[in-house]
Amino acid sequence: MALQRDEVVRTALRLLDEVGIDGLTTRRLARELGVQSPALYWHFKSKRELLDLMAEAMLAEALPPDREPDPEHWPEWIAADARAKRRGLLAHRDGARVHAGTLPTVDELPAVEAQLSALCRAGLRPDTALRLLLTVDRYLMGWVTEEQAWRQGAEQRDGAPFPDEALRDLPLLREAADVLRMTDHDADFEYGLRVLIEGFRTEIARESGSGVSAGDSSGGAGGSA
């Protein structure tokens, strides 16, 4: 039976969870699939393209297929997309590292166009709308990269980070110790997401020439992850 591309991607994701991105090689993937390495290149031209396909599959698992960008409630769907993508990346070992540096596949471009259309109807120019999407995505990627590294480090770390005695003479850090120790990843992620969205709400007001931006009554990024 001929090897199918989705079978290659599913197997690559399973291997990723087992060995991590550093252990995921085309040779190992081919061996897992029971084929020679050259057979894989019928489905992707390079490991970079394989990673693009894996990243697309991760997000497809997490994002609802019928999601619809809404210019009247753009903060909600921007925030909901970011939360779903975070869950999708955290669901796989080294998920953020796989996604880092990827480009949208041809199949993903219509969804990007639909998001740009909604943001332009909310009051942004196309270039600013794309910057909004990229800024949120890059915040998300950076956040999850650090979050996954922190969680992995916590498993290897001997004792809790920043013990109370180390902060005894540092009153400001002691007051912010929960943030310093990243005790609530969800709350910290939501804080940064809300600040980003509020900044672009102001940009929409500036570009549309009004004092109140579209979706101003929506409450920013909304509830918790």
mmCIF file with all atom_site columns, N, CA, C and O in Angstrom, residues 87-134:
data_model
loop_
_atom_site.group_PDB
_atom_site.id
_atom_site.type_symbol
_atom_site.label_atom_id
_atom_site.label_alt_id
_atom_site.label_comp_id
_atom_site.label_asym_id
_atom_site.label_entity_id
_atom_site.label_seq_id
_atom_site.pdbx_PDB_ins_code
_atom_site.Cartn_x
_atom_site.Cartn_y
_atom_site.Cartn_z
_atom_site.occupancy
_atom_site.B_iso_or_equiv
_atom_site.pdbx_formal_charge
_atom_site.auth_seq_id
_atom_site.auth_comp_id
_atom_site.auth_asym_id
_atom_site.auth_atom_id
_atom_site.pdbx_PDB_model_num
ATOM 1   N N  . ARG A 1 87  ? -2.882  25.415 23.611 1.00 0.00 ? 87  ARG A N  1
ATOM 2   C CA . ARG A 1 87  ? -3.220  24.046 24.026 1.00 0.00 ? 87  ARG A CA 1
ATOM 3   C C  . ARG A 1 87  ? -2.684  23.026 23.025 1.00 0.00 ? 87  ARG A C  1
ATOM 4   O O  . ARG A 1 87  ? -2.175  21.968 23.411 1.00 0.00 ? 87  ARG A O  1
ATOM 5   N N  . GLY A 1 88  ? -2.804  23.346 21.718 1.00 0.00 ? 88  GLY A N  1
ATOM 6   C CA . GLY A 1 88  ? -2.318  22.427 20.698 1.00 0.00 ? 88  GLY A CA 1
ATOM 7   C C  . GLY A 1 88  ? -0.824  22.207 20.768 1.00 0.00 ? 88  GLY A C  1
ATOM 8   O O  . GLY A 1 88  ? -0.341  21.079 20.610 1.00 0.00 ? 88  GLY A O  1
ATOM 9   N N  . LEU A 1 89  ? -0.069  23.271 21.011 1.00 0.00 ? 89  LEU A N  1
ATOM 10  C CA . LEU A 1 89  ? 1.387   23.150 21.081 1.00 0.00 ? 89  LEU A CA 1
ATOM 11  C C  . LEU A 1 89  ? 1.821   22.446 22.363 1.00 0.00 ? 89  LEU A C  1
ATOM 12  O O  . LEU A 1 89  ? 2.752   21.638 22.360 1.00 0.00 ? 89  LEU A O  1
ATOM 13  N N  . LEU A 1 90  ? 1.129   22.741 23.476 1.00 0.00 ? 90  LEU A N  1
ATOM 14  C CA . LEU A 1 90  ? 1.475   22.090 24.735 1.00 0.00 ? 90  LEU A CA 1
ATOM 15  C C  . LEU A 1 90  ? 1.121   20.607 24.731 1.00 0.00 ? 90  LEU A C  1
ATOM 16  O O  . LEU A 1 90  ? 1.657   19.841 25.533 1.00 0.00 ? 90  LEU A O  1
ATOM 17  N N  . ALA A 1 91  ? 0.236   20.205 23.826 1.00 0.00 ? 91  ALA A N  1
ATOM 18  C CA . ALA A 1 91  ? -0.174  18.800 23.769 1.00 0.00 ? 91  ALA A CA 1
ATOM 19  C C  . ALA A 1 91  ? 0.920   17.906 23.207 1.00 0.00 ? 91  ALA A C  1
ATOM 20  O O  . ALA A 1 91  ? 0.817   16.673 23.313 1.00 0.00 ? 91  ALA A O  1
ATOM 21  N N  . HIS A 1 92  ? 1.960   18.507 22.615 1.00 0.00 ? 92  HIS A N  1
ATOM 22  C CA . HIS A 1 92  ? 3.039   17.716 22.012 1.00 0.00 ? 92  HIS A CA 1
ATOM 23  C C  . HIS A 1 92  ? 4.385   18.158 22.577 1.00 0.00 ? 92  HIS A C  1
ATOM 24  O O  . HIS A 1 92  ? 4.636   19.359 22.747 1.00 0.00 ? 92  HIS A O  1
ATOM 25  N N  . ARG A 1 93  ? 5.216   17.202 22.838 1.00 0.00 ? 93  ARG A N  1
ATOM 26  C CA . ARG A 1 93  ? 6.577   17.493 23.293 1.00 0.00 ? 93  ARG A CA 1
ATOM 27  C C  . ARG A 1 93  ? 7.273   18.387 22.262 1.00 0.00 ? 93  ARG A C  1
ATOM 28  O O  . ARG A 1 93  ? 7.218   18.120 21.057 1.00 0.00 ? 93  ARG A O  1
ATOM 29  N N  . ASP A 1 94  ? 7.913   19.462 22.746 1.00 0.00 ? 94  ASP A N  1
ATOM 30  C CA . ASP A 1 94  ? 8.627   20.411 21.877 1.00 0.00 ? 94  ASP A CA 1
ATOM 31  C C  . ASP A 1 94  ? 7.709   21.021 20.812 1.00 0.00 ? 94  ASP A C  1
ATOM 32  O O  . ASP A 1 94  ? 8.167   21.413 19.730 1.00 0.00 ? 94  ASP A O  1
ATOM 33  N N  . GLY A 1 95  ? 6.408   21.136 21.126 1.00 0.00 ? 95  GLY A N  1
ATOM 34  C CA . GLY A 1 95  ? 5.473   21.653 20.138 1.00 0.00 ? 95  GLY A CA 1
ATOM 35  C C  . GLY A 1 95  ? 5.844   23.036 19.627 1.00 0.00 ? 95  GLY A C  1
ATOM 36  O O  . GLY A 1 95  ? 5.760   23.301 18.421 1.00 0.00 ? 95  GLY A O  1
ATOM 37  N N  . ALA A 1 96  ? 6.268   23.925 20.529 1.00 0.00 ? 96  ALA A N  1
ATOM 38  C CA . ALA A 1 96  ? 6.619   25.280 20.105 1.00 0.00 ? 96  ALA A CA 1
ATOM 39  C C  . ALA A 1 96  ? 7.880   25.281 19.245 1.00 0.00 ? 96  ALA A C  1
ATOM 40  O O  . ALA A 1 96  ? 7.986   26.062 18.294 1.00 0.00 ? 96  ALA A O  1
ATOM 41  N N  . ARG A 1 97  ? 8.833   24.418 19.551 1.00 0.00 ? 97  ARG A N  1
ATOM 42  C CA . ARG A 1 97  ? 10.046  24.353 18.745 1.00 0.00 ? 97  ARG A CA 1
ATOM 43  C C  . ARG A 1 97  ? 9.747   23.844 17.340 1.00 0.00 ? 97  ARG A C  1
ATOM 44  O O  . ARG A 1 97  ? 10.381  24.269 16.370 1.00 0.00 ? 97  ARG A O  1
ATOM 45  N N  . VAL A 1 98  ? 8.785   22.936 17.221 1.00 0.00 ? 98  VAL A N  1
ATOM 46  C CA . VAL A 1 98  ? 8.382   22.475 15.894 1.00 0.00 ? 98  VAL A CA 1
ATOM 47  C C  . VAL A 1 98  ? 7.777   23.622 15.105 1.00 0.00 ? 98  VAL A C  1
ATOM 48  O O  . VAL A 1 98  ? 8.067   23.818 13.920 1.00 0.00 ? 98  VAL A O  1
ATOM 49  N N  . HIS A 1 99  ? 6.935   24.414 15.768 1.00 0.00 ? 99  HIS A N  1
ATOM 50  C CA . HIS A 1 99  ? 6.215   25.478 15.069 1.00 0.00 ? 99  HIS A CA 1
ATOM 51  C C  . HIS A 1 99  ? 7.108   26.667 14.744 1.00 0.00 ? 99  HIS A C  1
ATOM 52  O O  . HIS A 1 99  ? 6.872   27.377 13.758 1.00 0.00 ? 99  HIS A O  1
ATOM 53  N N  . ALA A 1 100 ? 8.141   26.900 15.549 1.00 0.00 ? 100 ALA A N  1
ATOM 54  C CA . ALA A 1 100 ? 8.991   28.079 15.363 1.00 0.00 ? 100 ALA A CA 1
ATOM 55  C C  . ALA A 1 100 ? 9.605   28.087 13.963 1.00 0.00 ? 100 ALA A C  1
ATOM 56  O O  . ALA A 1 100 ? 10.173  27.096 13.514 1.00 0.00 ? 100 ALA A O  1
ATOM 57  N N  . GLY A 1 101 ? 9.459   29.209 13.268 1.00 0.00 ? 101 GLY A N  1
ATOM 58  C CA . GLY A 1 101 ? 10.051  29.351 11.943 1.00 0.00 ? 101 GLY A CA 1
ATOM 59  C C  . GLY A 1 101 ? 9.214   28.792 10.814 1.00 0.00 ? 101 GLY A C  1
ATOM 60  O O  . GLY A 1 101 ? 9.623   28.862 9.655  1.00 0.00 ? 101 GLY A O  1
ATOM 61  N N  . THR A 1 102 ? 8.025   28.231 11.136 1.00 0.00 ? 102 THR A N  1
ATOM 62  C CA . THR A 1 102 ? 7.188   27.696 10.072 1.00 0.00 ? 102 THR A CA 1
ATOM 63  C C  . THR A 1 102 ? 6.494   28.826 9.322  1.00 0.00 ? 102 THR A C  1
ATOM 64  O O  . THR A 1 102 ? 6.338   29.931 9.828  1.00 0.00 ? 102 THR A O  1
ATOM 65  N N  . LEU A 1 103 ? 6.099   28.528 8.098  1.00 0.00 ? 103 LEU A N  1
ATOM 66  C CA . LEU A 1 103 ? 5.302   29.436 7.284  1.00 0.00 ? 103 LEU A CA 1
ATOM 67  C C  . LEU A 1 103 ? 3.938   28.812 7.056  1.00 0.00 ? 103 LEU A C  1
ATOM 68  O O  . LEU A 1 103 ? 3.813   27.580 7.052  1.00 0.00 ? 103 LEU A O  1
ATOM 69  N N  . PRO A 1 104 ? 2.902   29.626 6.840  1.00 0.00 ? 104 PRO A N  1
ATOM 70  C CA . PRO A 1 104 ? 1.598   29.033 6.522  1.00 0.00 ? 104 PRO A CA 1
ATOM 71  C C  . PRO A 1 104 ? 1.700   28.183 5.259  1.00 0.00 ? 104 PRO A C  1
ATOM 72  O O  . PRO A 1 104 ? 2.351   28.569 4.294  1.00 0.00 ? 104 PRO A O  1
ATOM 73  N N  . THR A 1 105 ? 1.061   27.035 5.287  1.00 0.00 ? 105 THR A N  1
ATOM 74  C CA . THR A 1 105 ? 0.995   26.231 4.073  1.00 0.00 ? 105 THR A CA 1
ATOM 75  C C  . THR A 1 105 ? -0.031  26.864 3.120  1.00 0.00 ? 105 THR A C  1
ATOM 76  O O  . THR A 1 105 ? -0.832  27.707 3.519  1.00 0.00 ? 105 THR A O  1
ATOM 77  N N  . VAL A 1 106 ? 0.008   26.424 1.875  1.00 0.00 ? 106 VAL A N  1
ATOM 78  C CA . VAL A 1 106 ? -0.948  26.951 0.893  1.00 0.00 ? 106 VAL A CA 1
ATOM 79  C C  . VAL A 1 106 ? -2.384  26.722 1.362  1.00 0.00 ? 106 VAL A C  1
ATOM 80  O O  . VAL A 1 106 ? -3.259  27.576 1.178  1.00 0.00 ? 106 VAL A O  1
ATOM 81  N N  . ASP A 1 107 ? -2.626  25.589 2.000  1.00 0.00 ? 107 ASP A N  1
ATOM 82  C CA . ASP A 1 107 ? -3.976  25.277 2.476  1.00 0.00 ? 107 ASP A CA 1
ATOM 83  C C  . ASP A 1 107 ? -4.430  26.216 3.591  1.00 0.00 ? 107 ASP A C  1
ATOM 84  O O  . ASP A 1 107 ? -5.635  26.381 3.808  1.00 0.00 ? 107 ASP A O  1
ATOM 85  N N  . GLU A 1 108 ? -3.472  26.820 4.317  1.00 0.00 ? 108 GLU A N  1
ATOM 86  C CA . GLU A 1 108 ? -3.827  27.699 5.427  1.00 0.00 ? 108 GLU A CA 1
ATOM 87  C C  . GLU A 1 108 ? -4.082  29.140 4.997  1.00 0.00 ? 108 GLU A C  1
ATOM 88  O O  . GLU A 1 108 ? -4.680  29.921 5.739  1.00 0.00 ? 108 GLU A O  1
ATOM 89  N N  . LEU A 1 109 ? -3.625  29.532 3.800  1.00 0.00 ? 109 LEU A N  1
ATOM 90  C CA . LEU A 1 109 ? -3.710  30.938 3.390  1.00 0.00 ? 109 LEU A CA 1
ATOM 91  C C  . LEU A 1 109 ? -5.137  31.481 3.319  1.00 0.00 ? 109 LEU A C  1
ATOM 92  O O  . LEU A 1 109 ? -5.365  32.640 3.722  1.00 0.00 ? 109 LEU A O  1
ATOM 93  N N  . PRO A 1 110 ? -6.127  30.729 2.858  1.00 0.00 ? 110 PRO A N  1
ATOM 94  C CA . PRO A 1 110 ? -7.490  31.277 2.868  1.00 0.00 ? 110 PRO A CA 1
ATOM 95  C C  . PRO A 1 110 ? -7.982  31.639 4.272  1.00 0.00 ? 110 PRO A C  1
ATOM 96  O O  . PRO A 1 110 ? -8.710  32.632 4.440  1.00 0.00 ? 110 PRO A O  1
ATOM 97  N N  . ALA A 1 111 ? -7.593  30.870 5.288  1.00 0.00 ? 111 ALA A N  1
ATOM 98  C CA . ALA A 1 111 ? -7.987  31.192 6.663  1.00 0.00 ? 111 ALA A CA 1
ATOM 99  C C  . ALA A 1 111 ? -7.328  32.493 7.118  1.00 0.00 ? 111 ALA A C  1
ATOM 100 O O  . ALA A 1 111 ? -7.954  33.312 7.809  1.00 0.00 ? 111 ALA A O  1
ATOM 101 N N  . VAL A 1 112 ? -6.065  32.703 6.726  1.00 0.00 ? 112 VAL A N  1
ATOM 102 C CA . VAL A 1 112 ? -5.381  33.954 7.061  1.00 0.00 ? 112 VAL A CA 1
ATOM 103 C C  . VAL A 1 112 ? -6.086  35.125 6.370  1.00 0.00 ? 112 VAL A C  1
ATOM 104 O O  . VAL A 1 112 ? -6.309  36.178 6.975  1.00 0.00 ? 112 VAL A O  1
ATOM 105 N N  . GLU A 1 113 ? -6.459  34.938 5.114  1.00 0.00 ? 113 GLU A N  1
ATOM 106 C CA . GLU A 1 113 ? -7.172  35.988 4.378  1.00 0.00 ? 113 GLU A CA 1
ATOM 107 C C  . GLU A 1 113 ? -8.493  36.350 5.064  1.00 0.00 ? 113 GLU A C  1
ATOM 108 O O  . GLU A 1 113 ? -8.857  37.533 5.165  1.00 0.00 ? 113 GLU A O  1
ATOM 109 N N  . ALA A 1 114 ? -9.211  35.344 5.555  1.00 0.00 ? 114 ALA A N  1
ATOM 110 C CA . ALA A 1 114 ? -10.487 35.596 6.236  1.00 0.00 ? 114 ALA A CA 1
ATOM 111 C C  . ALA A 1 114 ? -10.268 36.394 7.517  1.00 0.00 ? 114 ALA A C  1
ATOM 112 O O  . ALA A 1 114 ? -11.065 37.292 7.850  1.00 0.00 ? 114 ALA A O  1
ATOM 113 N N  . GLN A 1 115 ? -9.188  36.102 8.235  1.00 0.00 ? 115 GLN A N  1
ATOM 114 C CA . GLN A 1 115 ? -8.890  36.857 9.452  1.00 0.00 ? 115 GLN A CA 1
ATOM 115 C C  . GLN A 1 115 ? -8.538  38.305 9.120  1.00 0.00 ? 115 GLN A C  1
ATOM 116 O O  . GLN A 1 115 ? -8.990  39.243 9.800  1.00 0.00 ? 115 GLN A O  1
ATOM 117 N N  . LEU A 1 116 ? -7.731  38.498 8.075  1.00 0.00 ? 116 LEU A N  1
ATOM 118 C CA . LEU A 1 116 ? -7.377  39.854 7.660  1.00 0.00 ? 116 LEU A CA 1
ATOM 119 C C  . LEU A 1 116 ? -8.629  40.627 7.254  1.00 0.00 ? 116 LEU A C  1
ATOM 120 O O  . LEU A 1 116 ? -8.781  41.817 7.590  1.00 0.00 ? 116 LEU A O  1
ATOM 121 N N  . SER A 1 117 ? -9.534  39.987 6.538  1.00 0.00 ? 117 SER A N  1
ATOM 122 C CA . SER A 1 117 ? -10.764 40.640 6.106  1.00 0.00 ? 117 SER A CA 1
ATOM 123 C C  . SER A 1 117 ? -11.571 41.125 7.313  1.00 0.00 ? 117 SER A C  1
ATOM 124 O O  . SER A 1 117 ? -12.071 42.258 7.333  1.00 0.00 ? 117 SER A O  1
ATOM 125 N N  . ALA A 1 118 ? -11.699 40.274 8.327  1.00 0.00 ? 118 ALA A N  1
ATOM 126 C CA . ALA A 1 118 ? -12.456 40.659 9.515  1.00 0.00 ? 118 ALA A CA 1
ATOM 127 C C  . ALA A 1 118 ? -11.789 41.824 10.238 1.00 0.00 ? 118 ALA A C  1
ATOM 128 O O  . ALA A 1 118 ? -12.464 42.766 10.685 1.00 0.00 ? 118 ALA A O  1
ATOM 129 N N  . LEU A 1 119 ? -10.466 41.789 10.360 1.00 0.00 ? 119 LEU A N  1
ATOM 130 C CA . LEU A 1 119 ? -9.762  42.864 11.064 1.00 0.00 ? 119 LEU A CA 1
ATOM 131 C C  . LEU A 1 119 ? -9.822  44.174 10.278 1.00 0.00 ? 119 LEU A C  1
ATOM 132 O O  . LEU A 1 119 ? -9.887  45.255 10.879 1.00 0.00 ? 119 LEU A O  1
ATOM 133 N N  . CYS A 1 120 ? -9.795  44.094 8.964  1.00 0.00 ? 120 CYS A N  1
ATOM 134 C CA . CYS A 1 120 ? -9.926  45.307 8.159  1.00 0.00 ? 120 CYS A CA 1
ATOM 135 C C  . CYS A 1 120 ? -11.322 45.900 8.311  1.00 0.00 ? 120 CYS A C  1
ATOM 136 O O  . CYS A 1 120 ? -11.490 47.127 8.374  1.00 0.00 ? 120 CYS A O  1
ATOM 137 N N  . ARG A 1 121 ? -12.342 45.054 8.387  1.00 0.00 ? 121 ARG A N  1
ATOM 138 C CA . ARG A 1 121 ? -13.694 45.552 8.619  1.00 0.00 ? 121 ARG A CA 1
ATOM 139 C C  . ARG A 1 121 ? -13.838 46.157 10.011 1.00 0.00 ? 121 ARG A C  1
ATOM 140 O O  . ARG A 1 121 ? -14.692 47.010 10.244 1.00 0.00 ? 121 ARG A O  1
ATOM 141 N N  . ALA A 1 122 ? -12.973 45.731 10.937 1.00 0.00 ? 122 ALA A N  1
ATOM 142 C CA . ALA A 1 122 ? -12.975 46.312 12.281 1.00 0.00 ? 122 ALA A CA 1
ATOM 143 C C  . ALA A 1 122 ? -12.264 47.656 12.327 1.00 0.00 ? 122 ALA A C  1
ATOM 144 O O  . ALA A 1 122 ? -12.392 48.389 13.312 1.00 0.00 ? 122 ALA A O  1
ATOM 145 N N  . GLY A 1 123 ? -11.484 47.989 11.269 1.00 0.00 ? 123 GLY A N  1
ATOM 146 C CA . GLY A 1 123 ? -10.863 49.307 11.215 1.00 0.00 ? 123 GLY A CA 1
ATOM 147 C C  . GLY A 1 123 ? -9.381  49.347 10.969 1.00 0.00 ? 123 GLY A C  1
ATOM 148 O O  . GLY A 1 123 ? -8.792  50.430 10.966 1.00 0.00 ? 123 GLY A O  1
ATOM 149 N N  . LEU A 1 124 ? -8.745  48.195 10.767 1.00 0.00 ? 124 LEU A N  1
ATOM 150 C CA . LEU A 1 124 ? -7.302  48.172 10.520 1.00 0.00 ? 124 LEU A CA 1
ATOM 151 C C  . LEU A 1 124 ? -6.994  48.137 9.030  1.00 0.00 ? 124 LEU A C  1
ATOM 152 O O  . LEU A 1 124 ? -7.782  47.643 8.228  1.00 0.00 ? 124 LEU A O  1
ATOM 153 N N  . ARG A 1 125 ? -5.816  48.671 8.666  1.00 0.00 ? 125 ARG A N  1
ATOM 154 C CA . ARG A 1 125 ? -5.297  48.483 7.313  1.00 0.00 ? 125 ARG A CA 1
ATOM 155 C C  . ARG A 1 125 ? -4.782  47.050 7.191  1.00 0.00 ? 125 ARG A C  1
ATOM 156 O O  . ARG A 1 125 ? -4.447  46.420 8.189  1.00 0.00 ? 125 ARG A O  1
ATOM 157 N N  . PRO A 1 126 ? -4.682  46.518 5.972  1.00 0.00 ? 126 PRO A N  1
ATOM 158 C CA . PRO A 1 126 ? -4.203  45.137 5.822  1.00 0.00 ? 126 PRO A CA 1
ATOM 159 C C  . PRO A 1 126 ? -2.836  44.889 6.457  1.00 0.00 ? 126 PRO A C  1
ATOM 160 O O  . PRO A 1 126 ? -2.637  43.834 7.077  1.00 0.00 ? 126 PRO A O  1
ATOM 161 N N  . ASP A 1 127 ? -1.895  45.830 6.306  1.00 0.00 ? 127 ASP A N  1
ATOM 162 C CA . ASP A 1 127 ? -0.570  45.585 6.872  1.00 0.00 ? 127 ASP A CA 1
ATOM 163 C C  . ASP A 1 127 ? -0.614  45.560 8.400  1.00 0.00 ? 127 ASP A C  1
ATOM 164 O O  . ASP A 1 127 ? 0.051   44.738 9.046  1.00 0.00 ? 127 ASP A O  1
ATOM 165 N N  . THR A 1 128 ? -1.422  46.462 9.006  1.00 0.00 ? 128 THR A N  1
ATOM 166 C CA . THR A 1 128 ? -1.533  46.457 10.461 1.00 0.00 ? 128 THR A CA 1
ATOM 167 C C  . THR A 1 128 ? -2.258  45.211 10.947 1.00 0.00 ? 128 THR A C  1
ATOM 168 O O  . THR A 1 128 ? -1.898  44.633 11.984 1.00 0.00 ? 128 THR A O  1
ATOM 169 N N  . ALA A 1 129 ? -3.274  44.783 10.198 1.00 0.00 ? 129 ALA A N  1
ATOM 170 C CA . ALA A 1 129 ? -3.996  43.568 10.571 1.00 0.00 ? 129 ALA A CA 1
ATOM 171 C C  . ALA A 1 129 ? -3.061  42.359 10.576 1.00 0.00 ? 129 ALA A C  1
ATOM 172 O O  . ALA A 1 129 ? -3.106  41.524 11.494 1.00 0.00 ? 129 ALA A O  1
ATOM 173 N N  . LEU A 1 130 ? -2.204  42.269 9.552  1.00 0.00 ? 130 LEU A N  1
ATOM 174 C CA . LEU A 1 130 ? -1.259  41.153 9.510  1.00 0.00 ? 130 LEU A CA 1
ATOM 175 C C  . LEU A 1 130 ? -0.249  41.258 10.651 1.00 0.00 ? 130 LEU A C  1
ATOM 176 O O  . LEU A 1 130 ? 0.128   40.243 11.248 1.00 0.00 ? 130 LEU A O  1
ATOM 177 N N  . ARG A 1 131 ? 0.165   42.485 10.976 1.00 0.00 ? 131 ARG A N  1
ATOM 178 C CA . ARG A 1 131 ? 1.081   42.655 12.117 1.00 0.00 ? 131 ARG A CA 1
ATOM 179 C C  . ARG A 1 131 ? 0.418   42.198 13.415 1.00 0.00 ? 131 ARG A C  1
ATOM 180 O O  . ARG A 1 131 ? 1.085   41.631 14.298 1.00 0.00 ? 131 ARG A O  1
ATOM 181 N N  . LEU A 1 132 ? -0.878  42.455 13.571 1.00 0.00 ? 132 LEU A N  1
ATOM 182 C CA . LEU A 1 132 ? -1.584  41.993 14.766 1.00 0.00 ? 132 LEU A CA 1
ATOM 183 C C  . LEU A 1 132 ? -1.497  40.470 14.858 1.00 0.00 ? 132 LEU A C  1
ATOM 184 O O  . LEU A 1 132 ? -1.127  39.917 15.907 1.00 0.00 ? 132 LEU A O  1
ATOM 185 N N  . LEU A 1 133 ? -1.835  39.786 13.761 1.00 0.00 ? 133 LEU A N  1
ATOM 186 C CA . LEU A 1 133 ? -1.809  38.330 13.767 1.00 0.00 ? 133 LEU A CA 1
ATOM 187 C C  . LEU A 1 133 ? -0.409  37.802 14.060 1.00 0.00 ? 133 LEU A C  1
ATOM 188 O O  . LEU A 1 133 ? -0.228  36.856 14.842 1.00 0.00 ? 133 LEU A O  1
ATOM 189 N N  . LEU A 1 134 ? 0.603   38.417 13.432 1.00 0.00 ? 134 LEU A N  1
ATOM 190 C CA . LEU A 1 134 ? 1.980   37.970 13.645 1.00 0.00 ? 134 LEU A CA 1
ATOM 191 C C  . LEU A 1 134 ? 2.447   38.246 15.068 1.00 0.00 ? 134 LEU A C  1
ATOM 192 O O  . LEU A 1 134 ? 3.147   37.423 15.677 1.00 0.00 ? 134 LEU A O  1
#
